[in-house]
mmCIF file of C-alpha atoms in Angstrom:
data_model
loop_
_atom_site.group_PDB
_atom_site.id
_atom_site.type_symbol
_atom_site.label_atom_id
_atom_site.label_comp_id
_atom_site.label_asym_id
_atom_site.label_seq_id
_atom_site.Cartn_x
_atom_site.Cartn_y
_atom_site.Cartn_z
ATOM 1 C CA UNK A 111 0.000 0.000 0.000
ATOM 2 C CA UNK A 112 1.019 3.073 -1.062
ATOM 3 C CA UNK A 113 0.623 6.669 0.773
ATOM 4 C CA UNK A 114 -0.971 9.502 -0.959
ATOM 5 C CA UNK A 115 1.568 12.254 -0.529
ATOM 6 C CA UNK A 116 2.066 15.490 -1.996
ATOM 7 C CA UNK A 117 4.651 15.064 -4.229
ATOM 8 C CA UNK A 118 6.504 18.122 -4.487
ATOM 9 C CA UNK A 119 7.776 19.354 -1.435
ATOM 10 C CA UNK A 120 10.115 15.995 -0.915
ATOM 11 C CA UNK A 121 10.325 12.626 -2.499
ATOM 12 C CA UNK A 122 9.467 8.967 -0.635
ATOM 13 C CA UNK A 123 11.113 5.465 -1.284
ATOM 14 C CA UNK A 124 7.697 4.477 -2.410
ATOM 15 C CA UNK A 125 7.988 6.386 -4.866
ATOM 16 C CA UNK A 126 11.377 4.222 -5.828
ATOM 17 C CA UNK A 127 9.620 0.853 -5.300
ATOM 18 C CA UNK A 128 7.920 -0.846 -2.690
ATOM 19 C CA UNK A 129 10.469 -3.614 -2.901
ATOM 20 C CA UNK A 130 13.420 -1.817 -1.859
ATOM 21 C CA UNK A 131 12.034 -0.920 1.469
ATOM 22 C CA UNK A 132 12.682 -3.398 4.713
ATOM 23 C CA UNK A 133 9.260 -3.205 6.084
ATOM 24 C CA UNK A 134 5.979 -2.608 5.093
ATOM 25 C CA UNK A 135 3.523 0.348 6.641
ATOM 26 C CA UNK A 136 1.642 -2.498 8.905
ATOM 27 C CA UNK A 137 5.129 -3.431 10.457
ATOM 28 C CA UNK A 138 6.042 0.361 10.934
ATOM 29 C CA UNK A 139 2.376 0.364 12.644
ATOM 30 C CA UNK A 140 3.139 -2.587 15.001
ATOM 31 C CA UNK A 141 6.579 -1.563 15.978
ATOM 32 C CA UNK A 142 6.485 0.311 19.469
ATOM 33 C CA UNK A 143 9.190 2.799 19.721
ATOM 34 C CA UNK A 144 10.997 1.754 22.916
ATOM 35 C CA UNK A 145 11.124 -1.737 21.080
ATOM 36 C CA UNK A 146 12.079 -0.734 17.736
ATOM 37 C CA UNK A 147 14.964 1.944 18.772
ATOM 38 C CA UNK A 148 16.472 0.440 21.899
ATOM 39 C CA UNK A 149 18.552 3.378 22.607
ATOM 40 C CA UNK A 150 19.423 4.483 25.675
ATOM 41 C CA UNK A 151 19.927 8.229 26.882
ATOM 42 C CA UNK A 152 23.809 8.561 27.072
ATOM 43 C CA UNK A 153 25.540 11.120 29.392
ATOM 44 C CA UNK A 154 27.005 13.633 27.592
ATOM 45 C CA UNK A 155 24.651 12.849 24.918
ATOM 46 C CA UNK A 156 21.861 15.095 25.667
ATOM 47 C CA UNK A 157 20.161 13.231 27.796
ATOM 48 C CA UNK A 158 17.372 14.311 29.731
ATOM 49 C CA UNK A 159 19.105 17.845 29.319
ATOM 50 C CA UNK A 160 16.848 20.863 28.951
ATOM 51 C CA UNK A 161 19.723 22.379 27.334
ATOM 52 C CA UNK A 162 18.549 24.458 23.640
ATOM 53 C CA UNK A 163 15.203 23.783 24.816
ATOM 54 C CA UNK A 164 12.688 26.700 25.419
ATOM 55 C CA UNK A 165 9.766 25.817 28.202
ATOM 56 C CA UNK A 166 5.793 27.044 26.923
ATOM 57 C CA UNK A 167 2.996 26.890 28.624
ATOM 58 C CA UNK A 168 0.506 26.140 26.650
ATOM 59 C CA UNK A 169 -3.064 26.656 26.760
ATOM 60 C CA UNK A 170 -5.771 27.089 23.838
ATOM 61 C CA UNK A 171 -4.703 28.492 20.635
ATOM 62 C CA UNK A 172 -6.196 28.705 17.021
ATOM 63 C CA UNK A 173 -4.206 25.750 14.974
ATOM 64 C CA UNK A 174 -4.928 25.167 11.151
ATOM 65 C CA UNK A 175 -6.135 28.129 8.395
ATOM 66 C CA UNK A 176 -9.116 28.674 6.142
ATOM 67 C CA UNK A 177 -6.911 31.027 4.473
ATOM 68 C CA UNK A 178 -7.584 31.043 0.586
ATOM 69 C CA UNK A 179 -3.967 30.137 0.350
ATOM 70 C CA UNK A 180 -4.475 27.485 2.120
ATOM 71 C CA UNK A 181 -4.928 23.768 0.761
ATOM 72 C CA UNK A 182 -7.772 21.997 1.959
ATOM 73 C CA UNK A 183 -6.649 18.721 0.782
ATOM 74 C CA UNK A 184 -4.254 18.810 3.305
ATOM 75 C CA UNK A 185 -5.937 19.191 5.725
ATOM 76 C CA UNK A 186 -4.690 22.621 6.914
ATOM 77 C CA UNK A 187 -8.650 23.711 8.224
ATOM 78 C CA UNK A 188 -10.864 24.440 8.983
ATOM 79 C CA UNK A 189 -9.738 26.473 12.145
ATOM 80 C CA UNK A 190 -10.393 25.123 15.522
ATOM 81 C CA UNK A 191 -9.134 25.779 19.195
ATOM 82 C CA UNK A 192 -7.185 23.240 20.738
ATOM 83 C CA UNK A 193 -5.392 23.130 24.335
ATOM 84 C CA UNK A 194 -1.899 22.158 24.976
ATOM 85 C CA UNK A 195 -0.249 21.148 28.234
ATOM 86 C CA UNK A 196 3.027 22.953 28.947
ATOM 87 C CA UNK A 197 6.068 21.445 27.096
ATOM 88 C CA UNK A 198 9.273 22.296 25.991
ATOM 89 C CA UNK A 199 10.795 22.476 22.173
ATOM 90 C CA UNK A 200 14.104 23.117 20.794
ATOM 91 C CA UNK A 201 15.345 26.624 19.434
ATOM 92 C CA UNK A 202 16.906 25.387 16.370
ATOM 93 C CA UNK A 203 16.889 21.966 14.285
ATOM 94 C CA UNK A 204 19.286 19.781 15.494
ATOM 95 C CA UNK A 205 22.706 20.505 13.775
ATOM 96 C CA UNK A 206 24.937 18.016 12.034
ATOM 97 C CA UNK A 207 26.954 18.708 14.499
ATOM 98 C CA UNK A 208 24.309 17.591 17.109
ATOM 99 C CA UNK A 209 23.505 14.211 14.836
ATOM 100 C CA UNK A 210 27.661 13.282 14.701
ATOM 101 C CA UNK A 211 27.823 13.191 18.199
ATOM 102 C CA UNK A 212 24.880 10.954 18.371
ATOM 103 C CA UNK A 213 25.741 8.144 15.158
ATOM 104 C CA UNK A 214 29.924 8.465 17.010
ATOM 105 C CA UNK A 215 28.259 7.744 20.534
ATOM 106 C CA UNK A 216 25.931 5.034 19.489
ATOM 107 C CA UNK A 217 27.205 3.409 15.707
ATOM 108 C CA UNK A 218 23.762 4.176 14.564
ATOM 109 C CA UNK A 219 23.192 3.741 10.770
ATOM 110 C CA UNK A 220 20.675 5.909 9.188
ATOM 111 C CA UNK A 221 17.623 4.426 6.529
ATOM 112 C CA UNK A 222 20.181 6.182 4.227
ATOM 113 C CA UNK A 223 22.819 4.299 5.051
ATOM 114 C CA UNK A 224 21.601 1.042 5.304
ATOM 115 C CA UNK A 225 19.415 1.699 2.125
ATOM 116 C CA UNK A 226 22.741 2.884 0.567
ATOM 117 C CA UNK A 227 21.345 6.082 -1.486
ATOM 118 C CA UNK A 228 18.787 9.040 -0.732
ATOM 119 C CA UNK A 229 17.184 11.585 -2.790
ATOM 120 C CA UNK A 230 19.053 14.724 -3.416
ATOM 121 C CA UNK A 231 17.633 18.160 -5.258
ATOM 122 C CA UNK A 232 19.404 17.890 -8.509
ATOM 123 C CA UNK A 233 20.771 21.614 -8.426
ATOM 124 C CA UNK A 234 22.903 20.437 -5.434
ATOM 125 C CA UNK A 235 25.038 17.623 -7.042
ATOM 126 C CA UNK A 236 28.765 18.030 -7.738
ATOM 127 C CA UNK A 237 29.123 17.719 -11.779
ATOM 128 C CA UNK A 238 31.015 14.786 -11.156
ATOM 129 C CA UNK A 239 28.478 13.103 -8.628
ATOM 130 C CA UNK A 240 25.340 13.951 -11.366
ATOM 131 C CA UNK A 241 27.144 12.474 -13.943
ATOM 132 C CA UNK A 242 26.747 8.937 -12.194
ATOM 133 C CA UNK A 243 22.939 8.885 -11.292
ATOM 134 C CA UNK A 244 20.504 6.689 -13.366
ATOM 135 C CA UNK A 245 17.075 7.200 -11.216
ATOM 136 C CA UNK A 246 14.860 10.472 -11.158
ATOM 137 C CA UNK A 247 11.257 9.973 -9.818
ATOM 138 C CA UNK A 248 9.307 10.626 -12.706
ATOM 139 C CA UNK A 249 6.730 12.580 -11.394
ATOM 140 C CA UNK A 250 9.164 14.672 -10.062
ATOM 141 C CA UNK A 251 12.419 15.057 -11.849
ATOM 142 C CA UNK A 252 14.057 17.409 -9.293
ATOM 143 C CA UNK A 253 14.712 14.688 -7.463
ATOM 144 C CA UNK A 254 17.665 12.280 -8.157
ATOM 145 C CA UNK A 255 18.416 8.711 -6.592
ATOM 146 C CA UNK A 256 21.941 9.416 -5.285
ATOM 147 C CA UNK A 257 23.877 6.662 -4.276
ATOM 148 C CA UNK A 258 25.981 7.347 -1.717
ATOM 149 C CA UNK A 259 23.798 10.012 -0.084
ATOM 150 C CA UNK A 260 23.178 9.999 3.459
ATOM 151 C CA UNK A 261 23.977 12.989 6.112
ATOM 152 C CA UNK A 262 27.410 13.059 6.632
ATOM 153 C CA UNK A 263 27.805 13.364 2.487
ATOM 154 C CA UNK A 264 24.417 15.134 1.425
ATOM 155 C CA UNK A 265 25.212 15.314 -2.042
ATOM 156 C CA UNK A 266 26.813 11.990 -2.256
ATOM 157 C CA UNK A 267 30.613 10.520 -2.002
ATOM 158 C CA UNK A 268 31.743 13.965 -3.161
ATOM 159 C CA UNK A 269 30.244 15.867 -0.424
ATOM 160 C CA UNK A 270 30.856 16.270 3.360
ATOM 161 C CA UNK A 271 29.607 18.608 6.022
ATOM 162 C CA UNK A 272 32.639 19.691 7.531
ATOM 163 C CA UNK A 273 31.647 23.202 6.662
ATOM 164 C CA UNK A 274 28.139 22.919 7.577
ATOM 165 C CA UNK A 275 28.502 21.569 11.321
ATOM 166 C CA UNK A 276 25.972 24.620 12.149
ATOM 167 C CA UNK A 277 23.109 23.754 9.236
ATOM 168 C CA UNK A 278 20.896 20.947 10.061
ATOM 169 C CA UNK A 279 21.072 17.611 9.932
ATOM 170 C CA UNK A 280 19.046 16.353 6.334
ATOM 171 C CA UNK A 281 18.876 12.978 4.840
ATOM 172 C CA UNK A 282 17.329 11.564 8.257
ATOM 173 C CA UNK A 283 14.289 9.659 7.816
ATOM 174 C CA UNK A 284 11.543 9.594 10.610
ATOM 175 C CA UNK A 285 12.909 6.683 12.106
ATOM 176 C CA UNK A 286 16.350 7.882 12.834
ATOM 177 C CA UNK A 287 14.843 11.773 14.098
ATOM 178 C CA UNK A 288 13.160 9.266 16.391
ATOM 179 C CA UNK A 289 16.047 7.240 17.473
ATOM 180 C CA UNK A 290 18.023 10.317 18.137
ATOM 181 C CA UNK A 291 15.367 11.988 20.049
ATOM 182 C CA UNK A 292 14.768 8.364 22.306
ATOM 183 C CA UNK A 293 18.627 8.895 22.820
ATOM 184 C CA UNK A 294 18.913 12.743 23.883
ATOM 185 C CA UNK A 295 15.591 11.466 26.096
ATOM 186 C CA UNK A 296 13.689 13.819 24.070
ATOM 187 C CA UNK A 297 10.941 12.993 21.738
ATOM 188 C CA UNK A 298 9.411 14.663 18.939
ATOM 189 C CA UNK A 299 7.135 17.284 18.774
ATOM 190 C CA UNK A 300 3.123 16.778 18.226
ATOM 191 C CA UNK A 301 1.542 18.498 14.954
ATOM 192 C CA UNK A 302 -0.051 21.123 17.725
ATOM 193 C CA UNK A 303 2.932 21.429 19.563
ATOM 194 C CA UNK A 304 4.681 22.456 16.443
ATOM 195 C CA UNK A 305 2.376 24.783 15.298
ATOM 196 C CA UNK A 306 1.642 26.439 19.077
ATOM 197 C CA UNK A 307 5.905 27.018 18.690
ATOM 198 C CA UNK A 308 5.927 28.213 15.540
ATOM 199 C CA UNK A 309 3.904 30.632 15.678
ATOM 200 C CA UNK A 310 5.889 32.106 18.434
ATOM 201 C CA UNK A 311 2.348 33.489 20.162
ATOM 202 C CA UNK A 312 0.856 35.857 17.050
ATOM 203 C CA UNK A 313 -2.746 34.623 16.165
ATOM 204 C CA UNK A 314 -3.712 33.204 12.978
ATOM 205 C CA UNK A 315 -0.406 34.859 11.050
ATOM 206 C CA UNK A 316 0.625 32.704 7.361
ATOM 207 C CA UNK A 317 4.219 33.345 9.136
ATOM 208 C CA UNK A 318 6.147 32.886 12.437
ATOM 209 C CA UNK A 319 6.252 37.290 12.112
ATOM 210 C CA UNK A 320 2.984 38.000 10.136
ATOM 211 C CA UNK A 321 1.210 37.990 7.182
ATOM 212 C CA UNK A 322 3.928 39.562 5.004
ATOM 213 C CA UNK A 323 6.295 37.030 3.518
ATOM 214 C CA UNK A 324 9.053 40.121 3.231
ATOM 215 C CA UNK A 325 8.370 43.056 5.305
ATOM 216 C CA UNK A 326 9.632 46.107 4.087
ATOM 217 C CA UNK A 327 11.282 43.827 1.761
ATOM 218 C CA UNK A 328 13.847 41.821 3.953
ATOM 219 C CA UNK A 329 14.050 38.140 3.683
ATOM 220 C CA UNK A 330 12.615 36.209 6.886
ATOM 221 C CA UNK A 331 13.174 33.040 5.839
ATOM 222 C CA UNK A 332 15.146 30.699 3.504
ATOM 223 C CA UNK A 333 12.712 29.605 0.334
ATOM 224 C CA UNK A 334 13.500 29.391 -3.188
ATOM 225 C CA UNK A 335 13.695 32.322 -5.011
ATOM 226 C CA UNK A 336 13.690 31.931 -8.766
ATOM 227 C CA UNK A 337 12.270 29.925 -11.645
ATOM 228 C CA UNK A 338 11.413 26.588 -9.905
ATOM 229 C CA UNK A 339 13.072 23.812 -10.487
ATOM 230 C CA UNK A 340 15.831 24.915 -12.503
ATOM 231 C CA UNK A 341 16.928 28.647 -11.419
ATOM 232 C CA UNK A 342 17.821 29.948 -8.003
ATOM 233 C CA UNK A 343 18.459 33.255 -7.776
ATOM 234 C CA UNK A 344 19.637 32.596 -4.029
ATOM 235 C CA UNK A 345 18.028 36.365 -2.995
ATOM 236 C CA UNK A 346 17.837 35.252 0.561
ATOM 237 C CA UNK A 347 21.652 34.166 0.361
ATOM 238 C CA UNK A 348 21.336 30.586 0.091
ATOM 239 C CA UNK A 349 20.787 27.916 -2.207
ATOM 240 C CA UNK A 350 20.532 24.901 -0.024
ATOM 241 C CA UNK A 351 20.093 24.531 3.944
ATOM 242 C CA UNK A 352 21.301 27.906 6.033
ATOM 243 C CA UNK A 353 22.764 27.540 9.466
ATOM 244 C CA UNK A 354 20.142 26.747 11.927
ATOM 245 C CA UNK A 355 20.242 30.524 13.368
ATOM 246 C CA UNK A 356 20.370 32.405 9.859
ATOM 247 C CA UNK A 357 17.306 34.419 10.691
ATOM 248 C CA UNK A 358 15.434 35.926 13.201
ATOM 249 C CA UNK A 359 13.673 34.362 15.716
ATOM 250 C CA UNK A 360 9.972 34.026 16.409
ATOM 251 C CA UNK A 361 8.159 35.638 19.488
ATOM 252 C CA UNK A 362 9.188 32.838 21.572
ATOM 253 C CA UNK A 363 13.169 32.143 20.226
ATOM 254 C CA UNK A 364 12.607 29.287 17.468
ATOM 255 C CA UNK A 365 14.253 29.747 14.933
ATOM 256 C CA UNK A 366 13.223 28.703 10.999
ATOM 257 C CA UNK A 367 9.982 27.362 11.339
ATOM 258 C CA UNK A 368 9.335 28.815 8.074
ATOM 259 C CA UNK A 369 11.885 27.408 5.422
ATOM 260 C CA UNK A 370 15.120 25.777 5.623
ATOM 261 C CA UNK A 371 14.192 22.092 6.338
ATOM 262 C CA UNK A 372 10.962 20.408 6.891
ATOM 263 C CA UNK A 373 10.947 19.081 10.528
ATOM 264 C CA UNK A 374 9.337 15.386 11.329
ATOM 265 C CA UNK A 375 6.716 15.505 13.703
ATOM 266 C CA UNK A 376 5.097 12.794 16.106
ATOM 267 C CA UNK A 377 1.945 12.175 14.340
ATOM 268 C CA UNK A 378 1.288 9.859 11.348
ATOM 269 C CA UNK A 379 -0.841 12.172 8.894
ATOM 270 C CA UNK A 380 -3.827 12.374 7.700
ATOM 271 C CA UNK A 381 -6.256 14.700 6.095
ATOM 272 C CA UNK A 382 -9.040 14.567 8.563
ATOM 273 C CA UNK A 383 -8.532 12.970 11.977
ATOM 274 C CA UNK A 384 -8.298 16.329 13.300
ATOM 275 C CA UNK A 385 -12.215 16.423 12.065
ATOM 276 C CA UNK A 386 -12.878 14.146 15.185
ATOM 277 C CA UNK A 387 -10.016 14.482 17.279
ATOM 278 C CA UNK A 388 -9.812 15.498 20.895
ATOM 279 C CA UNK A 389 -9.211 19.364 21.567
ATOM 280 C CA UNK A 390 -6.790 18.898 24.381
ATOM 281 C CA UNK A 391 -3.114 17.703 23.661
ATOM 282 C CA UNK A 392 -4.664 16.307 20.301
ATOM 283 C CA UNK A 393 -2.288 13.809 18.685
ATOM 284 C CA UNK A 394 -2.273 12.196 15.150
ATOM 285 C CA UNK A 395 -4.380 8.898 14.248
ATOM 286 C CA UNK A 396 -2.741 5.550 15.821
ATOM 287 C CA UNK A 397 -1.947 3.948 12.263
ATOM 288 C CA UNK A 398 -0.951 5.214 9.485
ATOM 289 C CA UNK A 399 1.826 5.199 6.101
ATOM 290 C CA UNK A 400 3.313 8.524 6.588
ATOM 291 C CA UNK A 401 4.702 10.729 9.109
ATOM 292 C CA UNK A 402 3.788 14.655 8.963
ATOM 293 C CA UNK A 403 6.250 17.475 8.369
ATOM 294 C CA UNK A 404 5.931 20.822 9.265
ATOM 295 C CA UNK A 405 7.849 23.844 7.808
ATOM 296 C CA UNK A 406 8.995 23.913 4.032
ATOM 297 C CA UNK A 407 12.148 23.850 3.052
ATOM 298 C CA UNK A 408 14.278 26.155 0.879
ATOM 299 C CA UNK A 409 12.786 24.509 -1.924
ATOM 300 C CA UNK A 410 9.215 25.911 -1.243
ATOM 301 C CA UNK A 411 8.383 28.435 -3.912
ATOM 302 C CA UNK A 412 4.798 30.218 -4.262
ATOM 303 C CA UNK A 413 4.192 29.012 -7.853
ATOM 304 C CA UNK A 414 3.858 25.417 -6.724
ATOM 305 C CA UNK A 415 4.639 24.845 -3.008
ATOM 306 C CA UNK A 416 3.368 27.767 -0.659
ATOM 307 C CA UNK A 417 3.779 25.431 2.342
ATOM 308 C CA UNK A 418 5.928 27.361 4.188
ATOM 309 C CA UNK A 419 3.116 29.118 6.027
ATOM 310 C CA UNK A 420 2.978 27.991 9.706
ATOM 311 C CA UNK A 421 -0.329 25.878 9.326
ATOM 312 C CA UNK A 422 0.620 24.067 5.946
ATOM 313 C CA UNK A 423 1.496 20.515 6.506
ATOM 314 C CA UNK A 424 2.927 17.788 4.049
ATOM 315 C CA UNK A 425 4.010 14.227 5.074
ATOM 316 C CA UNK A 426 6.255 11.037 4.048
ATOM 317 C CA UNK A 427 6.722 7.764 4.837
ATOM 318 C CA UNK A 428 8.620 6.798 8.239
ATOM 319 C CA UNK A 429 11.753 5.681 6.100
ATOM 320 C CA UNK A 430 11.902 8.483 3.354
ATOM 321 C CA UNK A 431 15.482 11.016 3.282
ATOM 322 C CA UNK A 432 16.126 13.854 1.438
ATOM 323 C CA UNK A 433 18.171 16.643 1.208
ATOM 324 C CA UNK A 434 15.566 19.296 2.498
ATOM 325 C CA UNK A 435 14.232 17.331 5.464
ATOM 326 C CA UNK A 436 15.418 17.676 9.142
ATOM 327 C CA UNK A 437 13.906 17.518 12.433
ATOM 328 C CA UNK A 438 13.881 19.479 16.161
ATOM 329 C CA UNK A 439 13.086 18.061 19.492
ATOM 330 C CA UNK A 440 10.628 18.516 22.159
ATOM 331 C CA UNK A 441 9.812 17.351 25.923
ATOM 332 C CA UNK A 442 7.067 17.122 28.165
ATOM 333 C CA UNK A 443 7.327 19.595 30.689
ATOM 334 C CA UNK A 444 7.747 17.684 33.596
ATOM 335 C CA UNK A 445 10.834 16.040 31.771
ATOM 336 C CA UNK A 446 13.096 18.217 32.449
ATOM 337 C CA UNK A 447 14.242 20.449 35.375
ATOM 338 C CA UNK A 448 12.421 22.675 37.527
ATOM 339 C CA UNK A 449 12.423 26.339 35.925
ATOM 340 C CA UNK A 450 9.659 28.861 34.600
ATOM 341 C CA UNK A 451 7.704 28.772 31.714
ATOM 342 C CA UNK A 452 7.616 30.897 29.306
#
């Protein structure tokens, strides 16, 4: 069975064939996550630290849009008030630095790695690199089967992030942002936490600082700017991933929840559940074949992917990578120590 994804703003391994992935979406439904990540919170690690992480309080807030820019079929409305308990999420994305420490701690392999390719944006490839890749996905050509590809070399063997230790971590699928979370003794953030954070306390805003995407005509975020897919004018200074702190924070300190990466959230998706769901601390459905994202990426451009607007929403299956998709962490309150929220 196959998820029904938007297919622009990042490309799945179902797209790539069913038969090169290790489980199917009932086994990813069965498999608790203590069970399936055994990791344990190492010292040093992250664990249990509140460090990075900034405390909210919660309480009711407007989540999802009827915004005519808004797309209904993913279930961004209609607007409704939910509740949150108090919980912390992290400032930034976690780094690449962040994710080395974590795979040199534990030995953990990525879905990339063991897969032994991910999908790359084909702008991004070393001439060299380009030259050796047979697979596009059809539907969406951008995107290029790169063997090799995995976080440590996002463009492939040619690559490295020695020089982007500050940007964040791509080419993790849900399942390792999960397995590094269960080892920092973090987790990751709901749907409605995410949005509650991003929208760093303004009400019903497109953006994490208001309705205009560049007030007084200064970049706020990192998008595409350009002729998608084949011209980048790079107007916002970048033509991939930006350090994690490139632009200003929201109202309460996060930092890119419009742009940059797409972040993995808790919930599996879907278009409706929220339809029926429970106001308070409301969570995804318990089965599913996707995982949602939250955020855009610096591949969202107006012309065919204006989901970089705080309620938009887009989602992939638990062992997809790319080179636009990251992740942040969050906590329960109570997790962490003692200290007032924000």
């Amino acid at each position: 069975m196959k998820a029904n994804l938007p297919s622009c703003c990042s490309a799945s391994r179902a797209a790539a064939g069913d038969d090169l992935r290790p489980d199917p979406p009932d086994e990813w439904n069965r498999r608790d996550l203590a069970q399936a990540l055994p990791l344990k919170p190492e010292s040093g690690g992250g664990g249990g630290s509140g460090s990075g992480m900034i405390g909210l309080a919660g309480g009711a807030f407007l989540m999802g849009t009827d915004d005519r820019e808004g797309f209904p079929d993913d279930g961004e409305g209609p607007v409704r008030e939910v509740t949150l308990s108090p919980f912390r999420i992290a400032s930034c994305a976690v780094t690449n630095a962040e994710y080395k420490r974590f795979a040199e701690a534990t030995g953990y392999r990525t879905d990339a790695e063991k897969f032994g390719w991910s999908f790359v944006f084909h702008l991004l490839l070393p001439e060299e690199t380009a030259g050796r890749v047979r697979q596009v996905v059809q539907k969406t050509p951008w995107w290029w089967q790169v063997e090799g590809a995995c976080w440590h070399r996002p463009e492939g063997p040619d690559s490295t992030v020695a020089d982007r230790l500050d940007h964040p971590v791509v080419h993790v699928s849900w399942n390792d942002a999960a397995a590094y979370c269960r080892w920092a003794g973090k987790r990751l953030p709901t749907e409605a936490e995410w949005e509650y954070a991003a929208r760093g306390g303004l009400v019903q805003k497109k953006y994490p600082w208001g309705d205009v995407l560049k007030p007084e005509g200064k970049h706020m975020c990192n998008i595409w700017q350009g002729k998608f897919p084949d011209k980048n004018n790079a107007a916002d200074g970048y033509v991939g991933t930006a350090p994690v702190q490139s632009f200003a924070p929201n109202g309460y300190g996060l930092y890119q929840t419009s742009g940059n990466v797409w972040e993995w959230c808790a919930d599996w998706f879907s278009r409706d559940h929220h339809l029926r769901a429970d106001s308070r601390d409301p969570r995804g459905p318990s089965r599913g074949t996707a995982k949602a994202m939250r955020g855009g990426s610096f591949l969202c451009h107006r012309s065919y992917c204006n989901r970089y607007r705080v309620a938009a929403r887009t989602a992939n299956t638990p062992d997809s990578s790319s080179s636009n998709v990251g992740f942040r962490c969050a906590m329960d309150a109570d997790a962490v120590p003692a200290g007032p929220l924000s």
